[in-house]
Amino acid sequence: MDRLDELALFVAIIDAGSLAGAARRSRRSAAAATRALASLEARAGARLVERTTRRLAPTPAGLELAERARGLLAGYEAAVSGAAGDAVRGLVRVTAPVLFGRKHVAPVVSGFLDAYPEAQVELVLADRNLDLVEDGIDVALRIGPLVESRLVARRLGQVSQVVVASPAYLAARGTPRTPADLSAHDTIVGPIHAGVREWRFGANRVRLAPRLIVNEVEAALIAARAGRGIARVLSYQAAEEIADGRLVRLLAAYEPAPVPVHLVTPSQGLRPARVNAFLDYAAESLRTLPVLQFMKTGT
């Protein structure tokens, strides 16, 4: 391992707070991370991290070295990019929720690859929020309030929680006019409310006796389209069905406040040119999506 790689691995250790996390982020073995840290501490003649049973915490000397290392690594990245004419090349690892990723992020990735022939993208679709540092993610699309202060975010728009049913179901069972009416209807409880037998509408809660419980949103939508009952999903998930009339949006006046949608990146360090290029390309493309300007309309 050369000295720059060693410094990069050390910065990853500080950011991840663990040797295992740094190893995953840097695509190295845990043994390599341990050797790099030991080698740096031997040459520095000082302890750079304090080791606990759960996490590694940088010492003052470690913080100072990490700050200088970031500057050196950023300068190296800038020098290499400049020598290559700011070429966008190399791998960008991106994650997004499954359905949103399939419908909207995958086409953006395809366009980015066309625009930058020397770039690569690994798209990881998952409905849980991956840890960007631990899992080695460069860019994530997040839906909902951000709780991690270490992330740098670009807001793209917003989505709403919507209640939907098929025209056939409503013709047979009637249309609920208030949230309280839902107690007399068949409901489909999906992943947003897994394990919860109530839906909230602001300060009001409606207890449910669902006829169907699923753990995947596409299954809830299939059942709703088939007239099995009333479902609650995020607006982007049902936007096509609402637009073409396969599903009807209900109780819009009672919907909770919309939730934000962001592109996020880890806060540490200077981002490589390839990551900046993907962020710019994806943000420009995704901000124009009608599903991210889904506002309160309907009945």
PDB file of N, CA and C in Angstrom, residues 22-80:
ATOM      1  N   ALA A  22     -14.363   1.241   7.625  1.00  0.00           N
ATOM      2  CA  ALA A  22     -13.381   1.837   6.726  1.00  0.00           C
ATOM      3  C   ALA A  22     -12.955   0.856   5.650  1.00  0.00           C
ATOM      4  N   ALA A  23     -12.820  -0.405   6.030  1.00  0.00           N
ATOM      5  CA  ALA A  23     -12.432  -1.419   5.056  1.00  0.00           C
ATOM      6  C   ALA A  23     -13.489  -1.567   3.967  1.00  0.00           C
ATOM      7  N   ARG A  24     -14.763  -1.589   4.371  1.00  0.00           N
ATOM      8  CA  ARG A  24     -15.824  -1.688   3.358  1.00  0.00           C
ATOM      9  C   ARG A  24     -15.837  -0.464   2.467  1.00  0.00           C
ATOM     10  N   ARG A  25     -15.714   0.705   3.066  1.00  0.00           N
ATOM     11  CA  ARG A  25     -15.734   1.947   2.289  1.00  0.00           C
ATOM     12  C   ARG A  25     -14.600   1.998   1.288  1.00  0.00           C
ATOM     13  N   SER A  26     -13.450   1.511   1.679  1.00  0.00           N
ATOM     14  CA  SER A  26     -12.251   1.597   0.836  1.00  0.00           C
ATOM     15  C   SER A  26     -12.022   0.346  -0.001  1.00  0.00           C
ATOM     16  N   ARG A  27     -12.919  -0.643   0.157  1.00  0.00           N
ATOM     17  CA  ARG A  27     -12.780  -1.913  -0.560  1.00  0.00           C
ATOM     18  C   ARG A  27     -11.448  -2.589  -0.228  1.00  0.00           C
ATOM     19  N   ARG A  28     -11.104  -2.566   1.036  1.00  0.00           N
ATOM     20  CA  ARG A  28      -9.916  -3.231   1.549  1.00  0.00           C
ATOM     21  C   ARG A  28     -10.335  -4.231   2.616  1.00  0.00           C
ATOM     22  N   SER A  29      -9.381  -5.005   3.053  1.00  0.00           N
ATOM     23  CA  SER A  29      -9.658  -5.936   4.140  1.00  0.00           C
ATOM     24  C   SER A  29      -9.512  -5.216   5.470  1.00  0.00           C
ATOM     25  N   ALA A  30     -10.152  -5.772   6.506  1.00  0.00           N
ATOM     26  CA  ALA A  30     -10.000  -5.208   7.844  1.00  0.00           C
ATOM     27  C   ALA A  30      -8.545  -5.283   8.296  1.00  0.00           C
ATOM     28  N   ALA A  31      -7.848  -6.329   7.877  1.00  0.00           N
ATOM     29  CA  ALA A  31      -6.426  -6.454   8.240  1.00  0.00           C
ATOM     30  C   ALA A  31      -5.609  -5.328   7.624  1.00  0.00           C
ATOM     31  N   ALA A  32      -5.936  -4.951   6.378  1.00  0.00           N
ATOM     32  CA  ALA A  32      -5.218  -3.858   5.728  1.00  0.00           C
ATOM     33  C   ALA A  32      -5.462  -2.551   6.461  1.00  0.00           C
ATOM     34  N   ALA A  33      -6.694  -2.325   6.925  1.00  0.00           N
ATOM     35  CA  ALA A  33      -6.997  -1.113   7.683  1.00  0.00           C
ATOM     36  C   ALA A  33      -6.217  -1.092   8.996  1.00  0.00           C
ATOM     37  N   THR A  34      -6.137  -2.234   9.649  1.00  0.00           N
ATOM     38  CA  THR A  34      -5.388  -2.321  10.910  1.00  0.00           C
ATOM     39  C   THR A  34      -3.915  -2.036  10.682  1.00  0.00           C
ATOM     40  N   ARG A  35      -3.346  -2.606   9.611  1.00  0.00           N
ATOM     41  CA  ARG A  35      -1.920  -2.373   9.319  1.00  0.00           C
ATOM     42  C   ARG A  35      -1.663  -0.913   8.982  1.00  0.00           C
ATOM     43  N   ALA A  36      -2.561  -0.290   8.210  1.00  0.00           N
ATOM     44  CA  ALA A  36      -2.370   1.106   7.837  1.00  0.00           C
ATOM     45  C   ALA A  36      -2.371   2.000   9.065  1.00  0.00           C
ATOM     46  N   LEU A  37      -3.286   1.748   9.975  1.00  0.00           N
ATOM     47  CA  LEU A  37      -3.357   2.551  11.192  1.00  0.00           C
ATOM     48  C   LEU A  37      -2.109   2.354  12.051  1.00  0.00           C
ATOM     49  N   ALA A  38      -1.677   1.115  12.207  1.00  0.00           N
ATOM     50  CA  ALA A  38      -0.483   0.837  13.009  1.00  0.00           C
ATOM     51  C   ALA A  38       0.749   1.485  12.389  1.00  0.00           C
ATOM     52  N   SER A  39       0.848   1.430  11.056  1.00  0.00           N
ATOM     53  CA  SER A  39       1.989   2.018  10.370  1.00  0.00           C
ATOM     54  C   SER A  39       2.025   3.525  10.549  1.00  0.00           C
ATOM     55  N   LEU A  40       0.882   4.180  10.417  1.00  0.00           N
ATOM     56  CA  LEU A  40       0.829   5.627  10.582  1.00  0.00           C
ATOM     57  C   LEU A  40       1.161   6.032  12.020  1.00  0.00           C
ATOM     58  N   GLU A  41       0.630   5.301  12.978  1.00  0.00           N
ATOM     59  CA  GLU A  41       0.909   5.634  14.374  1.00  0.00           C
ATOM     60  C   GLU A  41       2.392   5.444  14.686  1.00  0.00           C
ATOM     61  N   ALA A  42       3.014   4.428  14.094  1.00  0.00           N
ATOM     62  CA  ALA A  42       4.443   4.209  14.322  1.00  0.00           C
ATOM     63  C   ALA A  42       5.267   5.354  13.750  1.00  0.00           C
ATOM     64  N   ARG A  43       4.928   5.796  12.542  1.00  0.00           N
ATOM     65  CA  ARG A  43       5.697   6.889  11.937  1.00  0.00           C
ATOM     66  C   ARG A  43       5.416   8.224  12.607  1.00  0.00           C
ATOM     67  N   ALA A  44       4.145   8.430  13.048  1.00  0.00           N
ATOM     68  CA  ALA A  44       3.811   9.689  13.715  1.00  0.00           C
ATOM     69  C   ALA A  44       4.341   9.729  15.142  1.00  0.00           C
ATOM     70  N   GLY A  45       4.626   8.568  15.714  1.00  0.00           N
ATOM     71  CA  GLY A  45       5.095   8.519  17.093  1.00  0.00           C
ATOM     72  C   GLY A  45       4.042   8.948  18.087  1.00  0.00           C
ATOM     73  N   ALA A  46       2.777   8.747  17.711  1.00  0.00           N
ATOM     74  CA  ALA A  46       1.676   9.167  18.592  1.00  0.00           C
ATOM     75  C   ALA A  46       0.468   8.291  18.323  1.00  0.00           C
ATOM     76  N   ARG A  47      -0.374   8.147  19.345  1.00  0.00           N
ATOM     77  CA  ARG A  47      -1.634   7.432  19.148  1.00  0.00           C
ATOM     78  C   ARG A  47      -2.588   8.339  18.382  1.00  0.00           C
ATOM     79  N   LEU A  48      -3.159   7.816  17.304  1.00  0.00           N
ATOM     80  CA  LEU A  48      -4.039   8.612  16.439  1.00  0.00           C
ATOM     81  C   LEU A  48      -5.511   8.372  16.716  1.00  0.00           C
ATOM     82  N   VAL A  49      -5.852   7.234  17.281  1.00  0.00           N
ATOM     83  CA  VAL A  49      -7.241   6.953  17.655  1.00  0.00           C
ATOM     84  C   VAL A  49      -7.267   6.272  19.006  1.00  0.00           C
ATOM     85  N   GLU A  50      -8.359   6.504  19.735  1.00  0.00           N
ATOM     86  CA  GLU A  50      -8.621   5.773  20.964  1.00  0.00           C
ATOM     87  C   GLU A  50      -9.594   4.642  20.631  1.00  0.00           C
ATOM     88  N   ARG A  51      -9.257   3.460  21.048  1.00  0.00           N
ATOM     89  CA  ARG A  51     -10.049   2.286  20.716  1.00  0.00           C
ATOM     90  C   ARG A  51     -10.990   1.932  21.863  1.00  0.00           C
ATOM     91  N   THR A  52     -12.287   1.830  21.556  1.00  0.00           N
ATOM     92  CA  THR A  52     -13.271   1.344  22.527  1.00  0.00           C
ATOM     93  C   THR A  52     -13.864   0.053  21.983  1.00  0.00           C
ATOM     94  N   THR A  53     -14.736  -0.548  22.762  1.00  0.00           N
ATOM     95  CA  THR A  53     -15.328  -1.814  22.314  1.00  0.00           C
ATOM     96  C   THR A  53     -16.263  -1.610  21.131  1.00  0.00           C
ATOM     97  N   ARG A  54     -16.799  -0.396  20.954  1.00  0.00           N
ATOM     98  CA  ARG A  54     -17.788  -0.159  19.893  1.00  0.00           C
ATOM     99  C   ARG A  54     -17.275   0.728  18.766  1.00  0.00           C
ATOM    100  N   ARG A  55     -16.355   1.630  19.061  1.00  0.00           N
ATOM    101  CA  ARG A  55     -16.027   2.642  18.070  1.00  0.00           C
ATOM    102  C   ARG A  55     -14.605   3.145  18.290  1.00  0.00           C
ATOM    103  N   LEU A  56     -14.016   3.659  17.201  1.00  0.00           N
ATOM    104  CA  LEU A  56     -12.732   4.326  17.286  1.00  0.00           C
ATOM    105  C   LEU A  56     -12.955   5.836  17.298  1.00  0.00           C
ATOM    106  N   ALA A  57     -12.317   6.524  18.224  1.00  0.00           N
ATOM    107  CA  ALA A  57     -12.457   7.980  18.326  1.00  0.00           C
ATOM    108  C   ALA A  57     -11.087   8.617  18.093  1.00  0.00           C
ATOM    109  N   PRO A  58     -10.994   9.625  17.218  1.00  0.00           N
ATOM    110  CA  PRO A  58      -9.692  10.241  16.944  1.00  0.00           C
ATOM    111  C   PRO A  58      -9.164  11.026  18.138  1.00  0.00           C
ATOM    112  N   THR A  59      -7.876  10.923  18.352  1.00  0.00           N
ATOM    113  CA  THR A  59      -7.203  11.772  19.329  1.00  0.00           C
ATOM    114  C   THR A  59      -6.959  13.140  18.700  1.00  0.00           C
ATOM    115  N   PRO A  60      -6.529  14.134  19.469  1.00  0.00           N
ATOM    116  CA  PRO A  60      -6.180  15.429  18.861  1.00  0.00           C
ATOM    117  C   PRO A  60      -5.151  15.287  17.749  1.00  0.00           C
ATOM    118  N   ALA A  61      -4.160  14.425  17.951  1.00  0.00           N
ATOM    119  CA  ALA A  61      -3.169  14.206  16.892  1.00  0.00           C
ATOM    120  C   ALA A  61      -3.811  13.560  15.673  1.00  0.00           C
ATOM    121  N   GLY A  62      -4.744  12.645  15.913  1.00  0.00           N
ATOM    122  CA  GLY A  62      -5.439  12.003  14.810  1.00  0.00           C
ATOM    123  C   GLY A  62      -6.299  12.974  14.034  1.00  0.00           C
ATOM    124  N   LEU A  63      -6.990  13.877  14.729  1.00  0.00           N
ATOM    125  CA  LEU A  63      -7.808  14.883  14.053  1.00  0.00           C
ATOM    126  C   LEU A  63      -6.950  15.801  13.195  1.00  0.00           C
ATOM    127  N   GLU A  64      -5.798  16.201  13.734  1.00  0.00           N
ATOM    128  CA  GLU A  64      -4.909  17.088  12.976  1.00  0.00           C
ATOM    129  C   GLU A  64      -4.381  16.381  11.730  1.00  0.00           C
ATOM    130  N   LEU A  65      -3.974  15.121  11.880  1.00  0.00           N
ATOM    131  CA  LEU A  65      -3.476  14.385  10.723  1.00  0.00           C
ATOM    132  C   LEU A  65      -4.593  14.177   9.697  1.00  0.00           C
ATOM    133  N   ALA A  66      -5.798  13.864  10.164  1.00  0.00           N
ATOM    134  CA  ALA A  66      -6.911  13.653   9.236  1.00  0.00           C
ATOM    135  C   ALA A  66      -7.206  14.912   8.442  1.00  0.00           C
ATOM    136  N   GLU A  67      -7.166  16.077   9.102  1.00  0.00           N
ATOM    137  CA  GLU A  67      -7.424  17.336   8.397  1.00  0.00           C
ATOM    138  C   GLU A  67      -6.366  17.588   7.330  1.00  0.00           C
ATOM    139  N   ARG A  68      -5.107  17.366   7.677  1.00  0.00           N
ATOM    140  CA  ARG A  68      -4.036  17.563   6.698  1.00  0.00           C
ATOM    141  C   ARG A  68      -4.131  16.528   5.577  1.00  0.00           C
ATOM    142  N   ALA A  69      -4.496  15.304   5.932  1.00  0.00           N
ATOM    143  CA  ALA A  69      -4.620  14.258   4.923  1.00  0.00           C
ATOM    144  C   ALA A  69      -5.731  14.583   3.923  1.00  0.00           C
ATOM    145  N   ARG A  70      -6.841  15.119   4.408  1.00  0.00           N
ATOM    146  CA  ARG A  70      -7.930  15.500   3.502  1.00  0.00           C
ATOM    147  C   ARG A  70      -7.443  16.524   2.488  1.00  0.00           C
ATOM    148  N   GLY A  71      -6.692  17.511   2.976  1.00  0.00           N
ATOM    149  CA  GLY A  71      -6.179  18.527   2.063  1.00  0.00           C
ATOM    150  C   GLY A  71      -5.238  17.937   1.035  1.00  0.00           C
ATOM    151  N   LEU A  72      -4.376  17.045   1.472  1.00  0.00           N
ATOM    152  CA  LEU A  72      -3.429  16.409   0.557  1.00  0.00           C
ATOM    153  C   LEU A  72      -4.150  15.543  -0.464  1.00  0.00           C
ATOM    154  N   LEU A  73      -5.116  14.761  -0.011  1.00  0.00           N
ATOM    155  CA  LEU A  73      -5.862  13.898  -0.919  1.00  0.00           C
ATOM    156  C   LEU A  73      -6.703  14.711  -1.899  1.00  0.00           C
ATOM    157  N   ALA A  74      -7.279  15.822  -1.407  1.00  0.00           N
ATOM    158  CA  ALA A  74      -8.051  16.686  -2.300  1.00  0.00           C
ATOM    159  C   ALA A  74      -7.154  17.294  -3.368  1.00  0.00           C
ATOM    160  N   GLY A  75      -5.963  17.712  -2.953  1.00  0.00           N
ATOM    161  CA  GLY A  75      -5.025  18.264  -3.931  1.00  0.00           C
ATOM    162  C   GLY A  75      -4.606  17.241  -4.958  1.00  0.00           C
ATOM    163  N   TYR A  76      -4.396  16.014  -4.507  1.00  0.00           N
ATOM    164  CA  TYR A  76      -4.034  14.940  -5.433  1.00  0.00           C
ATOM    165  C   TYR A  76      -5.157  14.681  -6.428  1.00  0.00           C
ATOM    166  N   GLU A  77      -6.397  14.619  -5.914  1.00  0.00           N
ATOM    167  CA  GLU A  77      -7.546  14.384  -6.794  1.00  0.00           C
ATOM    168  C   GLU A  77      -7.682  15.504  -7.815  1.00  0.00           C
ATOM    169  N   ALA A  78      -7.497  16.752  -7.343  1.00  0.00           N
ATOM    170  CA  ALA A  78      -7.612  17.884  -8.258  1.00  0.00           C
ATOM    171  C   ALA A  78      -6.509  17.856  -9.305  1.00  0.00           C
ATOM    172  N   ALA A  79      -5.288  17.474  -8.875  1.00  0.00           N
ATOM    173  CA  ALA A  79      -4.172  17.424  -9.819  1.00  0.00           C
ATOM    174  C   ALA A  79      -4.392  16.364 -10.880  1.00  0.00           C
ATOM    175  N   VAL A  80      -4.868  15.189 -10.461  1.00  0.00           N
ATOM    176  CA  VAL A  80      -5.112  14.116 -11.414  1.00  0.00           C
ATOM    177  C   VAL A  80      -6.234  14.491 -12.369  1.00  0.00           C
TER     178      VAL A  80
END
